[in-house]
mmCIF file of C-alpha atoms in Angstrom:
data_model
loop_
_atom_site.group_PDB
_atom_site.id
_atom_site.type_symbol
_atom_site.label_atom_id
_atom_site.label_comp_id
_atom_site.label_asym_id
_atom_site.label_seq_id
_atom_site.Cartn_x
_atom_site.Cartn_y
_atom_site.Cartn_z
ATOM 1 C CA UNK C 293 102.257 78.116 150.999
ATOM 2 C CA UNK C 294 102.211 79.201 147.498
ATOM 3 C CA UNK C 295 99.406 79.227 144.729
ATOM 4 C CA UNK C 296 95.793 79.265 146.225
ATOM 5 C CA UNK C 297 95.110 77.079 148.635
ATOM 6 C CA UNK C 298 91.816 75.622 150.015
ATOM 7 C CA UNK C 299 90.600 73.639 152.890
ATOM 8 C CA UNK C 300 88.926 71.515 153.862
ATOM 9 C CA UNK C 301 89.598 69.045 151.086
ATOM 10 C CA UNK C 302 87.125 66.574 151.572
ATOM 11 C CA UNK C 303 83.473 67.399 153.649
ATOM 12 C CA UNK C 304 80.605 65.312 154.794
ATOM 13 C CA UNK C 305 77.944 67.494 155.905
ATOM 14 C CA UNK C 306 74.035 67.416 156.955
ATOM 15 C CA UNK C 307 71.118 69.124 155.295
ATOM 16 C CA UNK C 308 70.991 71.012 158.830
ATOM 17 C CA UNK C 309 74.602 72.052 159.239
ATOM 18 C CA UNK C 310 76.150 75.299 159.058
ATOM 19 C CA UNK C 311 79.794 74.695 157.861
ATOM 20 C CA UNK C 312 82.255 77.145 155.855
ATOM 21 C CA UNK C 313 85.123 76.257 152.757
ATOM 22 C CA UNK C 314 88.116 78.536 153.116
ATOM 23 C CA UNK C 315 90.410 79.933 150.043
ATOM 24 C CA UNK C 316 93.240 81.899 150.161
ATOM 25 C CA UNK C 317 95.689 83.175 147.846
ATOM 26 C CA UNK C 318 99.192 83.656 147.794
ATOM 27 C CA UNK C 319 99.662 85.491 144.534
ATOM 28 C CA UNK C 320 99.303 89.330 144.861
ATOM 29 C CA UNK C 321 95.992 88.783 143.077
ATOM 30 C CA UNK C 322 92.634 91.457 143.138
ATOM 31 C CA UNK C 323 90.077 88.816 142.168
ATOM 32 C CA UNK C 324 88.768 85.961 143.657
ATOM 33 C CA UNK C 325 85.892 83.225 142.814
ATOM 34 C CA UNK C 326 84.222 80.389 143.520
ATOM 35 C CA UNK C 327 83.152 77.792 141.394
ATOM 36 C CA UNK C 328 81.013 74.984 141.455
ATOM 37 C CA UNK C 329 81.622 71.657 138.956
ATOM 38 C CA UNK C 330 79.091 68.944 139.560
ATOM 39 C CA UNK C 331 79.581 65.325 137.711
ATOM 40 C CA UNK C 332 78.647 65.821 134.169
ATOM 41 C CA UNK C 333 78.379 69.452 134.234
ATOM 42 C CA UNK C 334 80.736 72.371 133.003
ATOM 43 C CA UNK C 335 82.187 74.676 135.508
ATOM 44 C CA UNK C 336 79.392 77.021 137.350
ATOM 45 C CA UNK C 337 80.768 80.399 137.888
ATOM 46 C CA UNK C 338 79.228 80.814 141.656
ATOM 47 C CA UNK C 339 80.854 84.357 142.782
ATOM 48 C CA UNK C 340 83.322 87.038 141.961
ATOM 49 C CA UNK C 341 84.931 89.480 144.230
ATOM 50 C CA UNK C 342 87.440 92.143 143.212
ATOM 51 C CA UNK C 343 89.171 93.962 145.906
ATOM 52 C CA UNK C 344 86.694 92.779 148.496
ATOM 53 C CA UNK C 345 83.487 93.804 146.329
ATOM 54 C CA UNK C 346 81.621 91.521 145.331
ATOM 55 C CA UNK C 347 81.194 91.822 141.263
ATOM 56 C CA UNK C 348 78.767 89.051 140.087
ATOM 57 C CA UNK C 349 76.448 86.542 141.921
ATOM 58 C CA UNK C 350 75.267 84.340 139.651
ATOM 59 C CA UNK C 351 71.694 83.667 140.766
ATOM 60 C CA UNK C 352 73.161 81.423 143.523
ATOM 61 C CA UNK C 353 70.745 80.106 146.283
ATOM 62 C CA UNK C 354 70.882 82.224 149.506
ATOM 63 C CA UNK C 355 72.240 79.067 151.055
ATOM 64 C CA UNK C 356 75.562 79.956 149.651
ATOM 65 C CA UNK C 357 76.916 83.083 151.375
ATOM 66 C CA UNK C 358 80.519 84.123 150.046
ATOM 67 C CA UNK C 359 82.372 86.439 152.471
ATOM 68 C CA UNK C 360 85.605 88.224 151.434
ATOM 69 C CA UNK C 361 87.242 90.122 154.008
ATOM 70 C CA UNK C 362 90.368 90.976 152.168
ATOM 71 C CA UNK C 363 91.588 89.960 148.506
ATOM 72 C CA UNK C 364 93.458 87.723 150.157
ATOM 73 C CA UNK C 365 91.262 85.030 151.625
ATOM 74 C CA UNK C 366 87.668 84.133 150.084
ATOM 75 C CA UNK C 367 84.819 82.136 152.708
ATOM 76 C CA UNK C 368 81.862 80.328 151.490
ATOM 77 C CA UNK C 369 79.368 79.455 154.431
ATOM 78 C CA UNK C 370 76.842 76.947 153.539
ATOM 79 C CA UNK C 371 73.517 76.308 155.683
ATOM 80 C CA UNK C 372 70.718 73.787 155.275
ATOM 81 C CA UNK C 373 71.760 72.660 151.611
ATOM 82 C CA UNK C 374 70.634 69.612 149.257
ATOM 83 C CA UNK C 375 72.097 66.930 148.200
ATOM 84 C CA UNK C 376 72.398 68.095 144.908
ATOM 85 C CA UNK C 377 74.593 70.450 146.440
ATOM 86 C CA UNK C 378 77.060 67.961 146.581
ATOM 87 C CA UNK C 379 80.233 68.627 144.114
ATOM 88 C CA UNK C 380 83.683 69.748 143.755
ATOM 89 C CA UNK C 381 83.824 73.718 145.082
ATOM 90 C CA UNK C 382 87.011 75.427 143.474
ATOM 91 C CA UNK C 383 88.372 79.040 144.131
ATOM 92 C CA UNK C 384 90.165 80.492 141.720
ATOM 93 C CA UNK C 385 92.178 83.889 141.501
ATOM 94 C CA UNK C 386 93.545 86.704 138.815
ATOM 95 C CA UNK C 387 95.598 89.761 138.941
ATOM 96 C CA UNK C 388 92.396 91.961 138.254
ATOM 97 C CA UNK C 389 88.725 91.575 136.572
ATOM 98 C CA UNK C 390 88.305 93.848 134.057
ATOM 99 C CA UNK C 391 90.628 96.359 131.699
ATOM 100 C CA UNK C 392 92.447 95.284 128.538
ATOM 101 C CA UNK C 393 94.609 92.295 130.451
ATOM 102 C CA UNK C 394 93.712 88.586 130.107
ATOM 103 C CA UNK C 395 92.145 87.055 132.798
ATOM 104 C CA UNK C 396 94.428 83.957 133.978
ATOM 105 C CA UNK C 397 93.035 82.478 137.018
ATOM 106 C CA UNK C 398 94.603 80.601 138.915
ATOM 107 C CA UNK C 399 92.761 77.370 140.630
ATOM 108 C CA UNK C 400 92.601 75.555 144.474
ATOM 109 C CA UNK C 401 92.383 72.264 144.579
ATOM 110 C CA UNK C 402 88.830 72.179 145.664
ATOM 111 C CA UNK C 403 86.924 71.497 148.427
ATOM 112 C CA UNK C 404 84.791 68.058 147.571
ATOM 113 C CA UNK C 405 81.467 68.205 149.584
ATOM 114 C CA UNK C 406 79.043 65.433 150.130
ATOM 115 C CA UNK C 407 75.529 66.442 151.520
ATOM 116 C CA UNK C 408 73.765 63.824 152.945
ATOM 117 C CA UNK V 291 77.824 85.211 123.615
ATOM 118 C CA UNK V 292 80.266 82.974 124.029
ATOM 119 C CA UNK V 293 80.615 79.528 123.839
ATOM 120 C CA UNK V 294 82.753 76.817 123.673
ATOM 121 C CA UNK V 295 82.733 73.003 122.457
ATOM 122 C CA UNK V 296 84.696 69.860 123.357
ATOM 123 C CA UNK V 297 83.088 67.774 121.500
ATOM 124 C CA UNK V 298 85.177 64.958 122.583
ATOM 125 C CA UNK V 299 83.844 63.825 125.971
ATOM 126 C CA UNK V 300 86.407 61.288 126.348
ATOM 127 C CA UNK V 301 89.196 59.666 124.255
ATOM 128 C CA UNK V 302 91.427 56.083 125.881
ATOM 129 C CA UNK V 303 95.236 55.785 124.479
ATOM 130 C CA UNK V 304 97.968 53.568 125.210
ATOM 131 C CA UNK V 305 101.077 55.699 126.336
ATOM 132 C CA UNK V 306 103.343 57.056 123.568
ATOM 133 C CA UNK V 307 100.509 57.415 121.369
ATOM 134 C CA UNK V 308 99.612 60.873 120.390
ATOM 135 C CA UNK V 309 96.299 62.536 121.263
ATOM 136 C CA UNK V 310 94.829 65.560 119.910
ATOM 137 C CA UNK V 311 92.019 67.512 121.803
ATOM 138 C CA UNK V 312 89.584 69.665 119.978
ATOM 139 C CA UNK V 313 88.299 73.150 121.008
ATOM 140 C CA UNK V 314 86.211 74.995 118.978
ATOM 141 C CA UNK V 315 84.542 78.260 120.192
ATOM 142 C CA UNK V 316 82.273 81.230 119.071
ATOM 143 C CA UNK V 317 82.608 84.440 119.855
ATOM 144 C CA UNK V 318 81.618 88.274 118.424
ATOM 145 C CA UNK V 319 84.252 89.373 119.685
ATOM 146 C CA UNK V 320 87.686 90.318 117.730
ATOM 147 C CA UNK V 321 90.097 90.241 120.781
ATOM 148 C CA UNK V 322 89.719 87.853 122.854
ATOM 149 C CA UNK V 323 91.731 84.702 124.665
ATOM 150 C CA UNK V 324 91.984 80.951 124.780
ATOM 151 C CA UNK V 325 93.181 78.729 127.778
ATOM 152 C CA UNK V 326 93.879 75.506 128.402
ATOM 153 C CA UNK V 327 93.572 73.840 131.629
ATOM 154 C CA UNK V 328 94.650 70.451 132.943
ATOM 155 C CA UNK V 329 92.200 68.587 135.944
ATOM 156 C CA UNK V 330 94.321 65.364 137.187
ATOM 157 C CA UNK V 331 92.481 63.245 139.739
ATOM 158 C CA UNK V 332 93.597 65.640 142.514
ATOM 159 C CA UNK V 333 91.063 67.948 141.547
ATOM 160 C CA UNK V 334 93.041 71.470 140.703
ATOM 161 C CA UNK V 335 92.478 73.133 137.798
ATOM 162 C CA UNK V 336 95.849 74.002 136.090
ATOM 163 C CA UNK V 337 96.971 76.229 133.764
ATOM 164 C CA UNK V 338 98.674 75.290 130.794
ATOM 165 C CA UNK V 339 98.495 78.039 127.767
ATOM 166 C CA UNK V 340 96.902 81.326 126.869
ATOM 167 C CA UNK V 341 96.628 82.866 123.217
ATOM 168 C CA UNK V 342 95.537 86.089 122.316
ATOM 169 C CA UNK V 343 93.304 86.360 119.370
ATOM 170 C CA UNK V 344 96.115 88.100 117.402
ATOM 171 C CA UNK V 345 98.515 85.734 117.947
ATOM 172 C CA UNK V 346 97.820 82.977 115.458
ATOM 173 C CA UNK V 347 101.580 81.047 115.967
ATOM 174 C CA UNK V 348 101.277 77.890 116.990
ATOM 175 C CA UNK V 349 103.317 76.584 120.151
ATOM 176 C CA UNK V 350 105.030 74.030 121.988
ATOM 177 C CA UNK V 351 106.050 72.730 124.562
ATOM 178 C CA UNK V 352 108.238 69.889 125.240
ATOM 179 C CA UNK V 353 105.099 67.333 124.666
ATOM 180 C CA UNK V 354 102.414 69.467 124.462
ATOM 181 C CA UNK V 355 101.739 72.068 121.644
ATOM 182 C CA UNK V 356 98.627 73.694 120.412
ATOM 183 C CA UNK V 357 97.450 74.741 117.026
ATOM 184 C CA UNK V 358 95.475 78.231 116.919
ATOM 185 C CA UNK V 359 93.168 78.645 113.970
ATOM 186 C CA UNK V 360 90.861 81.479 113.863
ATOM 187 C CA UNK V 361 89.475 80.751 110.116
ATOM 188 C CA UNK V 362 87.952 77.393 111.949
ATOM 189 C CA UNK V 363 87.530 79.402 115.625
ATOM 190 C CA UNK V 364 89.256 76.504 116.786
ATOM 191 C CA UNK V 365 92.225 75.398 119.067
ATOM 192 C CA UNK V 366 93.281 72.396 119.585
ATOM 193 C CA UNK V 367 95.852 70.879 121.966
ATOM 194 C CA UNK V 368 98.073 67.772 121.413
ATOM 195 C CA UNK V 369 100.203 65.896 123.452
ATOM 196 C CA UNK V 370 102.571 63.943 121.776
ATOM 197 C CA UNK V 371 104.226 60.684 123.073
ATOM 198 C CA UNK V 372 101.425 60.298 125.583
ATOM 199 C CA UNK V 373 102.125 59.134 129.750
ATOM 200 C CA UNK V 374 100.094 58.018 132.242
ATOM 201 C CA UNK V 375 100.471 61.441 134.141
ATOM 202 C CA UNK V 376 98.501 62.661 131.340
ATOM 203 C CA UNK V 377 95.520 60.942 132.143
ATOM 204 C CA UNK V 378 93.238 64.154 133.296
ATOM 205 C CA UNK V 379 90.024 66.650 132.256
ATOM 206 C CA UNK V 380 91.459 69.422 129.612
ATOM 207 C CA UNK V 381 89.164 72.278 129.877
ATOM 208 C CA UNK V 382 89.411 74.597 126.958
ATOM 209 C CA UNK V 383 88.001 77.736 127.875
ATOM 210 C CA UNK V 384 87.775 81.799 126.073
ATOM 211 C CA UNK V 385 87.430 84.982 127.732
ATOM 212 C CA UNK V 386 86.885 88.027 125.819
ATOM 213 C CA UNK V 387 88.716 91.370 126.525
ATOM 214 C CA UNK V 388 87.666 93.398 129.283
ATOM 215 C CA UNK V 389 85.682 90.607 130.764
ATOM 216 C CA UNK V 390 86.814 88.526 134.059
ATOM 217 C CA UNK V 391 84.464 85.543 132.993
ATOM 218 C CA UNK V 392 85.887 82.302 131.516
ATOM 219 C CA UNK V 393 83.602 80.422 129.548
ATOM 220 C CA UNK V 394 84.995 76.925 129.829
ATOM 221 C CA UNK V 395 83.727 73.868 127.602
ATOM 222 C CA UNK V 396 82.453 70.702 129.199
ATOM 223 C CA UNK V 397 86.157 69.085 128.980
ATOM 224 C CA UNK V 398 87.626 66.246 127.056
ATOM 225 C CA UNK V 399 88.758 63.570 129.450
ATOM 226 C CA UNK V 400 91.642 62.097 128.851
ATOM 227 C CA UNK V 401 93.043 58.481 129.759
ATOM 228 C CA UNK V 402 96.349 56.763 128.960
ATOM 229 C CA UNK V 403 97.022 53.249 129.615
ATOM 230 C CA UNK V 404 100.438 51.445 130.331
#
């Protein structure tokens, strides 16, 4: 696997489900985050984690909880969302978060979820 | 703050045509970068340029080539001699110095007919 990968690509999912989207990267890379982009809408920057700390949380609804155990893999468990929760979830990565380098960030495919 | 505009929300070609892609964006600070990202129907964002704000040179490559102007804050992309694998989003987006966050613009989406 190279690049940052996510699964599941596509899923369907109640209002009363508990489910969890999976990133991980394959690029050396300190920082991780998830976005959300919903039709019509610029990218939402969701979460940020730098070596495993979490950096921003961007007044996010509790039912997104972001889990990074290592700066290697990034977990977002959802749990009782809304259908307007429903949109394209991409992770993203970059060599670090802060200092005088760019910030190049890589992207996943994305995760598209439907919440019925 | 930072902000940038695609004002162009979507623009319909017929392949070999050229099509230029307008960025403009705002910004205090005086370092910063500029991206460009591609976002084909698969759904992955993907990287295409970074400029620094000191580096004013324009660039390209093989189709595509961009044209950095800070006296307009803009930078726009164009891809010459247009395909249908070009058909996509193309996110222009700034980050300033120091600061993980990429501000992107609402995108420019992009369609090229046979």
């Amino acid at each position: 696997e190279t690049g940052v990968t996510q699964t599941p690509r596509h899923l369907v999912m109640g209002m009363t489900n508990k489910k969890s989207l999976k990133c991980e990267q394959h690029l050396g890379h300190n920082a991780m985050y998830w976005y959300k982009q919903s039709a019509k809408k610029p990218l939402e920057l969701m979460f940020v984690y730098s070596l495993e700390e979490r950096v921003e949380n961007n007044s996010v609804p509790s039912r997104f909880s972001p889990e990074c155990p290592n700066s290697s893999h990034l977990f977002l468990h959802l749990h009782t969302l809304q259908p307007e929760d429903s949109a394209l979830y991409l992770c993203a990565s970059s060599p670090d978060t802060g200092g005088d380098s760019y910030n190049e960030q890589f992207f996943g495919p994305g995760t598209r979820l439907t919440v019925l | 703050a930072q902000k940038v505009t695609q004002a162009q929300t979507e623009i319909s070609v017929v392949e070999k045509e050229d099509v230029t892609l307008d960025c403009v964006y705002e910004t205090r600070d005086t370092t910063y970068y500029l991206f460009w990202y591609k976002q084909p129907p698969s759904g992955e964002l993907v990287f295409l340029i970074r400029r620094n704000s000191f580096d004013e040179q324009n660039e390209i490559s093989g189709r595509y080539s961009w044209n950095f102007q800070k006296s307009t804050s803009s930078f726009n992309f164009t891809i010459t001699a247009s395909q249908v694998v070009d058909s996509a989003v193309y996110f222009c987006a700034l980050s300033e110095a120091g600061d993980y966050k990429l501000s992107f613009g609402a995108g420019t989406t992009v369609t090229v007919r046979a």
